[in-house]
Short mmCIF file of C-alpha atoms in Angstrom, two decimals:
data_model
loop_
_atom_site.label_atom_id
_atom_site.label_comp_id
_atom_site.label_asym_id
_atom_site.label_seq_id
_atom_site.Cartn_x
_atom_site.Cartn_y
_atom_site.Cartn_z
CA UNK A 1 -5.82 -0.09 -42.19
CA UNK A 2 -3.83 0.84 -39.03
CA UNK A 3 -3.02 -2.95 -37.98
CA UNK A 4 -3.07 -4.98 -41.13
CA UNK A 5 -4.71 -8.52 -39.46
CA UNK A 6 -6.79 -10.23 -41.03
CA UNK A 7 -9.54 -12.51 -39.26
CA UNK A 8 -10.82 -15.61 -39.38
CA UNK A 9 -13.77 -14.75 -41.10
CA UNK A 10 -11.91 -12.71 -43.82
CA UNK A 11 -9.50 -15.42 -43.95
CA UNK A 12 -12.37 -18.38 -44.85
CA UNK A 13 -13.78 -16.10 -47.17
CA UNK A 14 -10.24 -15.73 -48.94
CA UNK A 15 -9.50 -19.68 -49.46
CA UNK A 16 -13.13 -20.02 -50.69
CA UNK A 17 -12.39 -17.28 -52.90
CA UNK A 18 -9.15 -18.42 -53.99
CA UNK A 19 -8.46 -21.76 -52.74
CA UNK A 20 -4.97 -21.26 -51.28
CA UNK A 21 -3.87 -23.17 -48.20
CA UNK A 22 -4.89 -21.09 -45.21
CA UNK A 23 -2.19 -22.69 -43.04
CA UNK A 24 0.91 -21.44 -45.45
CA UNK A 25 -0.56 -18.02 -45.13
CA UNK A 26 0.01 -18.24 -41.13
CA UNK A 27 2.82 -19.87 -41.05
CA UNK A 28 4.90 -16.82 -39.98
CA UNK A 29 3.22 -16.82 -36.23
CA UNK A 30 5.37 -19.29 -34.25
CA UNK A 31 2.74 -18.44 -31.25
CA UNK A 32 0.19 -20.08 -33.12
CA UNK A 33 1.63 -23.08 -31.50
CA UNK A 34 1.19 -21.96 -28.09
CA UNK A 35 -2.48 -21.03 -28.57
CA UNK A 36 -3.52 -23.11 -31.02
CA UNK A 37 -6.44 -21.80 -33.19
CA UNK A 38 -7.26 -18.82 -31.00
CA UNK A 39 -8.96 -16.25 -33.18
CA UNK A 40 -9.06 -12.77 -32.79
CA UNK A 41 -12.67 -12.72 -31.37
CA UNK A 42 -12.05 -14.53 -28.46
CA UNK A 43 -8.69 -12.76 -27.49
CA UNK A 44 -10.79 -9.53 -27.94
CA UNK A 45 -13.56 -10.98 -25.05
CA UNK A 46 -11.24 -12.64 -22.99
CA UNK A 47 -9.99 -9.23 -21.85
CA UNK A 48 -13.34 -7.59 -21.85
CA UNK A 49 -14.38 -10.42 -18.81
CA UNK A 50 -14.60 -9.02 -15.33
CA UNK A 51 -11.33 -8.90 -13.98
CA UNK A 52 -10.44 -9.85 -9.72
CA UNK A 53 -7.92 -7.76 -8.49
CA UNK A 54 -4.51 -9.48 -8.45
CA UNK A 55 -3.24 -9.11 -5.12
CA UNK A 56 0.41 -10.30 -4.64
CA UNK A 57 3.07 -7.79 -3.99
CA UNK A 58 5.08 -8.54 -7.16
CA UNK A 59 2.41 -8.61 -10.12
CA UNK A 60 3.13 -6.15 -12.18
CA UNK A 61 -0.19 -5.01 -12.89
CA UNK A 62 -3.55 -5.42 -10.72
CA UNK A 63 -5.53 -6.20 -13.58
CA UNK A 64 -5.65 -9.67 -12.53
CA UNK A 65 -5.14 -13.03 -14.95
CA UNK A 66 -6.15 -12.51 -18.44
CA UNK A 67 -3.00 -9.58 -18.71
CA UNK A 68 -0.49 -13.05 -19.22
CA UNK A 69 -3.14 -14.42 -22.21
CA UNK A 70 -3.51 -10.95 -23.60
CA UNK A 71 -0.27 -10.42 -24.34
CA UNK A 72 0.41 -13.91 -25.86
CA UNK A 73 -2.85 -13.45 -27.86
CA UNK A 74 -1.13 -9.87 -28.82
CA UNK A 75 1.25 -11.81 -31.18
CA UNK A 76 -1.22 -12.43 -33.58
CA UNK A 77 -1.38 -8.42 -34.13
CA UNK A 78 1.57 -8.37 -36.21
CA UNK A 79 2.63 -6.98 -39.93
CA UNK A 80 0.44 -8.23 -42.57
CA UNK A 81 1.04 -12.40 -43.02
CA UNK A 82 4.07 -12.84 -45.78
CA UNK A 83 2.68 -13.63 -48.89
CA UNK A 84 2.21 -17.88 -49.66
CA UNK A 85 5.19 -19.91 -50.28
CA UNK A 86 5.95 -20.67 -53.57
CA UNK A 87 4.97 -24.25 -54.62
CA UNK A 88 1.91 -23.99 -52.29
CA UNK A 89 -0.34 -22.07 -54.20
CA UNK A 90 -1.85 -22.11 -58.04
CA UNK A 91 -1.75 -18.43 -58.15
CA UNK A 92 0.92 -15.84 -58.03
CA UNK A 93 1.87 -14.72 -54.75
CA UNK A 94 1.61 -11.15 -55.20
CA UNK A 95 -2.70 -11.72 -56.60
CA UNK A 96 -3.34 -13.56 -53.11
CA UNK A 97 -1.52 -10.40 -51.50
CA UNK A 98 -3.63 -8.14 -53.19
CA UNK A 99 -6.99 -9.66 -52.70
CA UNK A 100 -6.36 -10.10 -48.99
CA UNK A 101 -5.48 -6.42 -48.59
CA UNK A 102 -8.61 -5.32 -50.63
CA UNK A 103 -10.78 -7.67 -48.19
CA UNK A 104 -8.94 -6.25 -45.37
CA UNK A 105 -9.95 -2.95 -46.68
CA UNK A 106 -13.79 -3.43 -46.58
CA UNK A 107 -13.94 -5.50 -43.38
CA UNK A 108 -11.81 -3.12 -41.61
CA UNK A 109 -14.61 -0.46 -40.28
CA UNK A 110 -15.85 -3.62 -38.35
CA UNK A 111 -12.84 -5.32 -37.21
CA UNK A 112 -10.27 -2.45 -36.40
CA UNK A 113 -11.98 -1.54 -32.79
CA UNK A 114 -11.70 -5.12 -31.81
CA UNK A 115 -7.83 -5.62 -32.64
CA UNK A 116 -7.21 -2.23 -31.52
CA UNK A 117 -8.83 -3.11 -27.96
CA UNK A 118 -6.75 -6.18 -27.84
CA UNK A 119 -3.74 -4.47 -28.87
CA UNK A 120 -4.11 -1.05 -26.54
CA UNK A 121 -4.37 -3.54 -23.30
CA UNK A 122 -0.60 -4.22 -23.76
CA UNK A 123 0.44 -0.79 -25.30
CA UNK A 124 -1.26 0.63 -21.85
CA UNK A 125 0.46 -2.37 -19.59
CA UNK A 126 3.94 -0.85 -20.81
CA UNK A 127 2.78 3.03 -20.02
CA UNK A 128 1.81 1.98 -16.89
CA UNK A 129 5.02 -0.50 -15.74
CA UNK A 130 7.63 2.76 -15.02
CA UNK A 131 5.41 4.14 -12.43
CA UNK A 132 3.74 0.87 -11.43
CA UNK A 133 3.20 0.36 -7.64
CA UNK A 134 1.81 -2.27 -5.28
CA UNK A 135 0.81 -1.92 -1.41
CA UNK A 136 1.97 -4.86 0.54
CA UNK A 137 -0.29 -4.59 3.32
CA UNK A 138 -3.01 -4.78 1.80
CA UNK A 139 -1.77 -8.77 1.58
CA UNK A 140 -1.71 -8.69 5.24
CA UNK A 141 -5.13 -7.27 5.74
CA UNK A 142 -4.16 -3.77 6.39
CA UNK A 143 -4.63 -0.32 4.91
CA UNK A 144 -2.37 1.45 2.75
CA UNK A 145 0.12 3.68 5.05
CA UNK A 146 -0.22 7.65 4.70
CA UNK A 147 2.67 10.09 3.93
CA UNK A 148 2.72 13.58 5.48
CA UNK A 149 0.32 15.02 2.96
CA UNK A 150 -2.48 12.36 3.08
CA UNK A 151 -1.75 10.05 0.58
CA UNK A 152 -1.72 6.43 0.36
CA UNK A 153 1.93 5.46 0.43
CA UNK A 154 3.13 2.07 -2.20
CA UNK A 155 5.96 0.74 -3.23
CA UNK A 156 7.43 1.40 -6.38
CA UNK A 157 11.29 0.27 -8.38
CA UNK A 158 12.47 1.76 -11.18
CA UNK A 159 14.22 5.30 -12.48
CA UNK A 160 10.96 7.11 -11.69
CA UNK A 161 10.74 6.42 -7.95
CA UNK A 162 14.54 5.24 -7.25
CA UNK A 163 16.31 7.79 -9.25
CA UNK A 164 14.19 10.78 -9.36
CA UNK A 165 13.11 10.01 -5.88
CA UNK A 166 8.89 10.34 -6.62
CA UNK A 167 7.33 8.95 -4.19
CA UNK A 168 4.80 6.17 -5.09
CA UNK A 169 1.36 6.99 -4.61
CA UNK A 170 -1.58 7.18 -7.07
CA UNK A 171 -1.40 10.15 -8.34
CA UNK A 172 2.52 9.78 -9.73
CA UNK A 173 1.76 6.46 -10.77
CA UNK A 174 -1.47 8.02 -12.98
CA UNK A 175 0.94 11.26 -14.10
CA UNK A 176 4.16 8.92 -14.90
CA UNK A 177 1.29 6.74 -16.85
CA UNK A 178 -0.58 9.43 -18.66
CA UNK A 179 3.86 10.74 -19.51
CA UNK A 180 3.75 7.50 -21.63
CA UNK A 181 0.32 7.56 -23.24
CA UNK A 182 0.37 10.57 -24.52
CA UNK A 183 3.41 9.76 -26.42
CA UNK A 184 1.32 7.00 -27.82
CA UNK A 185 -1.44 9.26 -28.49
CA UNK A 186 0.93 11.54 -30.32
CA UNK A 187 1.70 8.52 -32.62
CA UNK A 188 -2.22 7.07 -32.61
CA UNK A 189 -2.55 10.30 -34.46
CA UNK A 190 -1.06 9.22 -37.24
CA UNK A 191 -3.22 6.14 -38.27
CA UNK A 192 -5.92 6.47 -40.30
CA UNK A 193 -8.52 8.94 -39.88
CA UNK A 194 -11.47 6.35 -39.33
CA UNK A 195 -9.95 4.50 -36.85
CA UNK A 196 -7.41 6.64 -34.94
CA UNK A 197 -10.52 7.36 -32.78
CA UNK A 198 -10.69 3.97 -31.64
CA UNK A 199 -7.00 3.83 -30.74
CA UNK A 200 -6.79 6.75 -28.73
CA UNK A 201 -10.58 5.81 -26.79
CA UNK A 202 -8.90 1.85 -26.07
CA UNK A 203 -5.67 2.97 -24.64
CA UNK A 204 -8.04 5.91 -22.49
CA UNK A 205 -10.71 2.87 -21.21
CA UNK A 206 -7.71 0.87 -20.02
CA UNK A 207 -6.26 3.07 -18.11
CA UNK A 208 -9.64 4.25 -16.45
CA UNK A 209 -10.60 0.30 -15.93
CA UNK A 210 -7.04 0.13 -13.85
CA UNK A 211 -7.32 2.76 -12.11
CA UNK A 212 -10.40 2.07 -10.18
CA UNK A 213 -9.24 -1.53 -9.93
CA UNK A 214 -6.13 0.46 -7.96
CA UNK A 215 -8.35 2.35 -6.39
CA UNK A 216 -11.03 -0.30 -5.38
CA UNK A 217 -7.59 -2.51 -4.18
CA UNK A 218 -5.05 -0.79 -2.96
CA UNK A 219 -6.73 2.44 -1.59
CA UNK A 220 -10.18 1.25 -0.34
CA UNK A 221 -12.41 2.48 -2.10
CA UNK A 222 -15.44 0.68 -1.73
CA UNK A 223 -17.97 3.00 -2.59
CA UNK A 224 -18.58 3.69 -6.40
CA UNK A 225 -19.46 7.13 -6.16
CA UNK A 226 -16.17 7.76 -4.28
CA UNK A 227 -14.28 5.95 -7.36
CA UNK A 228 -16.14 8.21 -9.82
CA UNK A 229 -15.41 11.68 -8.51
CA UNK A 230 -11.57 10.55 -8.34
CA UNK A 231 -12.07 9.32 -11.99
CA UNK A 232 -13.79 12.30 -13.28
CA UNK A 233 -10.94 13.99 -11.41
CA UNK A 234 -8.63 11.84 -13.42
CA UNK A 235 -10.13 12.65 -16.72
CA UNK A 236 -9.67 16.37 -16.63
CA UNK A 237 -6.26 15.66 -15.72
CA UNK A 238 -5.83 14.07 -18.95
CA UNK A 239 -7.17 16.60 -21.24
CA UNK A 240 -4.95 18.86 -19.06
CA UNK A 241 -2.37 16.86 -19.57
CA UNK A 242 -3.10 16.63 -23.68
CA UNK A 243 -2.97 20.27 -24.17
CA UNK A 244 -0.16 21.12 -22.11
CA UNK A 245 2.40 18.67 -23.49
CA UNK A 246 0.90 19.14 -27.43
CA UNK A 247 1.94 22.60 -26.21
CA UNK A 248 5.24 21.59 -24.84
CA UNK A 249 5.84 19.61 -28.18
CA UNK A 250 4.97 22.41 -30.71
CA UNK A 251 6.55 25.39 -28.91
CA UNK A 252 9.60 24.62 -27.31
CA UNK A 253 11.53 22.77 -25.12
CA UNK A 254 11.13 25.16 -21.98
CA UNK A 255 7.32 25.14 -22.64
CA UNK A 256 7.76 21.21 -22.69
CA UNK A 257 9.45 21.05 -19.19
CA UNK A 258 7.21 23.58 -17.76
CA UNK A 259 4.01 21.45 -18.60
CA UNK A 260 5.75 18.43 -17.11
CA UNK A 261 7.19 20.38 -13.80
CA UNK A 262 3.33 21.50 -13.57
CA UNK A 263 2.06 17.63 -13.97
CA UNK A 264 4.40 15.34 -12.89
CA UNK A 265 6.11 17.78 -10.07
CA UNK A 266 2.93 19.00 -9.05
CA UNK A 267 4.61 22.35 -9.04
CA UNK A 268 6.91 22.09 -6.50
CA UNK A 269 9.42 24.97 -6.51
CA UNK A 270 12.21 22.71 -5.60
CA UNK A 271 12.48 20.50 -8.25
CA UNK A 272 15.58 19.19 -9.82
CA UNK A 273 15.55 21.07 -13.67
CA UNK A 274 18.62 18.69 -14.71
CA UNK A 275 15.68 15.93 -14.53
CA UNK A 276 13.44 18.20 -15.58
CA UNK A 277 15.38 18.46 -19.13
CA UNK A 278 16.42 14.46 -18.55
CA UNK A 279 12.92 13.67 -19.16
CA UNK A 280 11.94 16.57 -21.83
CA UNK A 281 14.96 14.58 -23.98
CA UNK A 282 13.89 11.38 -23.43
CA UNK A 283 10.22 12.06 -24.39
CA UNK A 284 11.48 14.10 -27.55
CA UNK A 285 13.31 10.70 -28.15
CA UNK A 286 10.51 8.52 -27.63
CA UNK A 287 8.59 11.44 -29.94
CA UNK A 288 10.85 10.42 -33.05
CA UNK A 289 11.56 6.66 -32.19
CA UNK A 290 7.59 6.33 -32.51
CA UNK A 291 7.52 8.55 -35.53
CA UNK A 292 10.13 6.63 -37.51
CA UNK A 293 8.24 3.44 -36.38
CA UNK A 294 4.93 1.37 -38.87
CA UNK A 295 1.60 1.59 -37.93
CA UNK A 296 1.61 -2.47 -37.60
CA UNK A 297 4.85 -2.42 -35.55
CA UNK A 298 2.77 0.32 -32.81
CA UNK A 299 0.18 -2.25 -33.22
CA UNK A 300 2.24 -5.57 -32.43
CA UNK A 301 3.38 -3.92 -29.10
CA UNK A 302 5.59 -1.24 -28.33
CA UNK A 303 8.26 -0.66 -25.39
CA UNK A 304 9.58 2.17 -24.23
CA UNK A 305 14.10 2.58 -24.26
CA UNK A 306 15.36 3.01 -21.45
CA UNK A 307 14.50 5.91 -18.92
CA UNK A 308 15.28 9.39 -18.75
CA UNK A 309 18.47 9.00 -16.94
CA UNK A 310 20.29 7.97 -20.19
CA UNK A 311 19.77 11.39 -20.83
CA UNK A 312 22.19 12.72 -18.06
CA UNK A 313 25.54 13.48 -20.46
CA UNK A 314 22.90 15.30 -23.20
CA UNK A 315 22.12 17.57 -20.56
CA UNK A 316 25.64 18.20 -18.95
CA UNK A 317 27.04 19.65 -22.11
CA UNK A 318 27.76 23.30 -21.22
CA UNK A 319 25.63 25.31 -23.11
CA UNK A 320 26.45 28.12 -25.56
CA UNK A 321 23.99 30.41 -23.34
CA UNK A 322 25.73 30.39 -20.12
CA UNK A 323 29.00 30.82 -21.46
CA UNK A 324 27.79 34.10 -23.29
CA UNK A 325 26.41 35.45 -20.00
CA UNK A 326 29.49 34.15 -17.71
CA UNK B 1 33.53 34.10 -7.63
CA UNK B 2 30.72 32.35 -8.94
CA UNK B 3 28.13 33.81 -5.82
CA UNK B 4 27.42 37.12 -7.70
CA UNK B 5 27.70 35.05 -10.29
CA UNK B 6 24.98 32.46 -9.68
CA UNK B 7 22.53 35.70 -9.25
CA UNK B 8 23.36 37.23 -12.48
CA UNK B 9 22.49 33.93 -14.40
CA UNK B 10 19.30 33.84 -12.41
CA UNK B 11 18.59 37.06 -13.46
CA UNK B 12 19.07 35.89 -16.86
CA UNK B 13 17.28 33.00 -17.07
CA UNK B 14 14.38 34.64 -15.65
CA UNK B 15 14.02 37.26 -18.66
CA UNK B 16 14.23 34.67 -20.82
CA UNK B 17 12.06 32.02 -20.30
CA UNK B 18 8.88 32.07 -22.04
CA UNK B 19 6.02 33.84 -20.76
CA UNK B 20 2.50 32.00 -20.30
CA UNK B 21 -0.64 33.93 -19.53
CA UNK B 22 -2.90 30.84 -19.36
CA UNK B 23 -1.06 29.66 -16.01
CA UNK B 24 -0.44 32.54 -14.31
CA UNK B 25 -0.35 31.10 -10.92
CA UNK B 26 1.69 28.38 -12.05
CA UNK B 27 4.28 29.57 -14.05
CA UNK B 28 8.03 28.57 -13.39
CA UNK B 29 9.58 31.01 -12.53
CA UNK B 30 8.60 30.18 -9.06
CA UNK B 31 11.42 27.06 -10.08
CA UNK B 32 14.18 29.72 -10.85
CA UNK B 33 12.95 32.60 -8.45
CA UNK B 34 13.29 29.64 -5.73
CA UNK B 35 16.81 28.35 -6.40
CA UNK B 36 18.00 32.40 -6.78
CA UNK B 37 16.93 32.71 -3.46
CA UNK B 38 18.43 29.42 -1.94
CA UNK B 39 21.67 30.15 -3.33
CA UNK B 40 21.46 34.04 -2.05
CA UNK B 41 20.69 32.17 1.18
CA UNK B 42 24.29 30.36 0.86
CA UNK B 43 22.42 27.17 1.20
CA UNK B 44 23.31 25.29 -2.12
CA UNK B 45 26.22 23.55 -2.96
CA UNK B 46 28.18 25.92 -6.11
CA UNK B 47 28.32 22.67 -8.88
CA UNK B 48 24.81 21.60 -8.28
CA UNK B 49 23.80 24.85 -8.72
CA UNK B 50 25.70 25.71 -11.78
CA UNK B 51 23.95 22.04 -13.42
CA UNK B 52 21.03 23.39 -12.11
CA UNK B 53 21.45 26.43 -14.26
CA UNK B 54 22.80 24.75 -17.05
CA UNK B 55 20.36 22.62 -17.72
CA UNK B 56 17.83 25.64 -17.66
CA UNK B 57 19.95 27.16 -20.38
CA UNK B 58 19.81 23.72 -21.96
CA UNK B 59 15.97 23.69 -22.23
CA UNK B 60 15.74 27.70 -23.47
CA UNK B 61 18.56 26.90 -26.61
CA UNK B 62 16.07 24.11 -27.33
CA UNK B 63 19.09 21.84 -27.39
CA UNK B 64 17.20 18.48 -27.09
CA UNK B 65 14.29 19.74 -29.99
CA UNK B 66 17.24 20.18 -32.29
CA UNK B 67 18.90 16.83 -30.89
CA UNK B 68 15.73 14.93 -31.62
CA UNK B 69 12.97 17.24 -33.70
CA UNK B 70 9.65 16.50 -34.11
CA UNK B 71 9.04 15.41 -38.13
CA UNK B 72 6.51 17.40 -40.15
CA UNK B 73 4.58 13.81 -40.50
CA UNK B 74 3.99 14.04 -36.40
CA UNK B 75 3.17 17.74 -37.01
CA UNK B 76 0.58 17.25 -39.22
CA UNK B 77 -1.51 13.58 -38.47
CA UNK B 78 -3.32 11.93 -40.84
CA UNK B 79 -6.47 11.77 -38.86
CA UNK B 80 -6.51 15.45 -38.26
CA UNK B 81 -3.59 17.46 -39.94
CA UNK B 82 -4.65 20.73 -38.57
CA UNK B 83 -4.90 19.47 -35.22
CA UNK B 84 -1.58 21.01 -33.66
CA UNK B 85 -2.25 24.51 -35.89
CA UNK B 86 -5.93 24.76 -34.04
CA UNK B 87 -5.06 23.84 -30.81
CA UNK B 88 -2.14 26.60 -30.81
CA UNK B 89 -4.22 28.95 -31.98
CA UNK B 90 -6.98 28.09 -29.53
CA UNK B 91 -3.86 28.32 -26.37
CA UNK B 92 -3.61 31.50 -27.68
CA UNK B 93 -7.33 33.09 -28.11
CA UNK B 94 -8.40 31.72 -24.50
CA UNK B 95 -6.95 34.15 -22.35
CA UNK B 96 -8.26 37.04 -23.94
CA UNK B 97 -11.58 35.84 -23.83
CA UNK B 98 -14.02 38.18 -21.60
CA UNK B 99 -16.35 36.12 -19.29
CA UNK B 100 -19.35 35.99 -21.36
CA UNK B 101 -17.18 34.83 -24.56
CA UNK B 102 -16.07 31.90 -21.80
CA UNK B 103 -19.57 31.32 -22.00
CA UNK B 104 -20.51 31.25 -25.38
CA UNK B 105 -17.90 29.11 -26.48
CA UNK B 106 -18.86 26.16 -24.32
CA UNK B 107 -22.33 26.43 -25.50
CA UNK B 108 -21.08 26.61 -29.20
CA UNK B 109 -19.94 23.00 -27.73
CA UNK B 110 -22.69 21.84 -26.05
CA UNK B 111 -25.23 22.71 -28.65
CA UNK B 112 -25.38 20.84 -32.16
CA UNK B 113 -27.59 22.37 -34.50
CA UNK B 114 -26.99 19.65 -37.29
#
């Protein structure tokens, strides 16, 4: 089972089973304390309620309130509970271990989409902070101001927009976004086979959910059908965006680049290639960080290192290739 | 010095970099073919220009695949170890299909007979 949790169902039926302290076998979750008997259920529909647009210049999403709760609740999603201390139980730690895992593993078809909807919302909150924006005016009343070529104009910090020099509109914010989720979706691959579909459709419905809240908020967009030609817009961009960086991955490093010139860059002819290979680095990084990490620790949350600038003395070295042809 | 130079690795770089007949409209050498003619123009300044280049090198040698490369675990997911194997092989069937191929193939996906 991809995220190892077990809920609070399971979990009675264990201590009927076996009459060990339930307690002692949660002791490891110092957050318990903070939201004191919250089970898994609830966590799961607090962030499937309706959410209002947040609209103050600094929130870092526009999700609106439950993102604070969900990522509290989010600590329950961690590596399977350590087994019971000793003294508190009658039976050996390692048979309590055992049956719980063997529970786990016929309860999990019906619990695994839950924790993994609850456990994508932050997973997609940390895809989505690099190229986060806001539009101030729309505080004031306004409308969102328009660059040359037509697009809403935000404001956006971080390497993305200050260092690379993007500018922050939708469409970079959804292309940075979709940089970072499909490095997740590389990993999502790699959980089991029955519920890696529900991993990969989670992190996909959270991202289309804020993106029409950005779009309803910050650009306007009153009218549904408008949203939905922009989103079905959006989706093709993704599968787009799947094949050409699965490419990128497989192939080579100049295939890589080239799929993220075409994405991120829009194809603009004048594009810097030393970020170009900044970023093809950093996401080969990423690539092996989330490789090398457990299914459970993807599952507890996952942040991304750093930015693609780090990358900068990787990509002076002189290479072997131009001092052949010099 | 390095204006003749400049061209030359240009040159280079554009024979080498990988070819891709499914974008044809969008491939980059527009990038390279671009910054040739700035510098021809005299209007870059020589060190960028010689990063510029380098890094290009940088992503042909597939420096940062060999820095950081992909493990055969990633290569072949559990949920779908062929995945990556397929979708190569598709990349490389769809731009010799004909029209009427096109075709056929998105029916083959549209219509479940099972």
């Amino acid at each position: 089972m991809a995220s190892g949790y077990t809920c609070r169902a399971c979990l009675g039926a264990l201590v009927k089973r076996t009459k060990v302290a339930a307690p002692a076998r949660r002791a490891p979750h110092k957050t318990s304390n903070l939201i004191p008997n919250t089970p898994l259920r609830t966590f799961a529909s607090a962030s499937q309620q309706p959410r209002k647009p947040k609209l103050r210049p600094d929130s870092k999403n526009t999700s609106g309130a439950p993102a604070e709760s969900v990522i509290e609740g989010v600590e329950f999603i961690t590596a399977p509970p350590k087994v019971a201390s000793p003294g508190k139980s009658p039976l050996p730690a390692s048979t309590t271990a055992r049956l719980a895992s063997e529970f786990r593993k016929r309860a999990s078809e019906t619990t695994e989409t839950y924790i993994a909807y609850g456990a994508t919302q932050p997973l997609f909150l940390e895809c989505s902070r690099p190229g986060n924006y806001t539009v101030p005016q729309i505080d004031e009343g306004g409308v969102a101001p328009k660059n040359d070529a037509g697009e809403d104009l935000g404001v956006g910090t971080g390497w993305w927009y200050d260092s690379l020099g993007l500018t922050p509109t939708f469409n970079t914010w959804a292309q940075v976004t979709f940089l970072h989720m499909y490095l997740l979706t590389v990993r999502f691959r790699l959980f089991p086979k029955a519920h890696a579909p529900a991993w990969h459709q989670h992190l996909l419905d959270h991202f289309f959910h804020n993106a029409e809240d950005r779009m309803a908020t910050f650009h306007g967009m009153v009218a549904r059908g408008v949203r939905n030609k922009y989103l079905k817009d959006l989706w093709i961009q993704w599968r787009g965006v799947l094949a050409a960086y699965d490419e990128g991955l497989v192939k080579s490093d100049a295939v890589l680049a080239a799929a993220v010139w075409r994405n991120v860059f829009k194809a603009d002819p004048a594009v810097d290639v030393k970020a170009l290979a900044e970023i093809v680095s950093w996401m080969r990084r990423e690539v092996r960080r989330l490789g090398e990490a457990s299914d459970a620790e993807i599952a507890a949350g996952w942040e991304f290192k750093g930015n693609p600038g780090e990358e900068a003395p990787a990509v002076e070295l002189k290479s072997a290739l131009m001092k052949k042809a010099a | 010095m390095s204006g003749p130079n400049i061209a030359k690795h240009y040159t280079r770089l554009l024979a080498l970099w990988p070819k891709d007949p499914l974008r044809p409209t969008l491939h980059f050498d527009k990038v390279l073919q671009h910054r040739a003619a700035q510098a021809s123009a005299g209007k870059s300044d020589l060190k960028a220009e010689l990063g510029q280049i380098n890094a290009a090198y940088s992503l042909l040698e597939n420096r940062y695949m060999h820095r950081n490369p992909t493990s055969k675990r990633l290569l072949s997911p559990t949920s779908n170890p062929t995945y990556y194997d397929d979708l190569i092989a598709e990349l490389e069937q769809a731009p010799k299909r004909s029209w009427l191929a096109r075709r056929i193939e998105g029916w083959k996906r549209m219509i479940r007979f099972t």
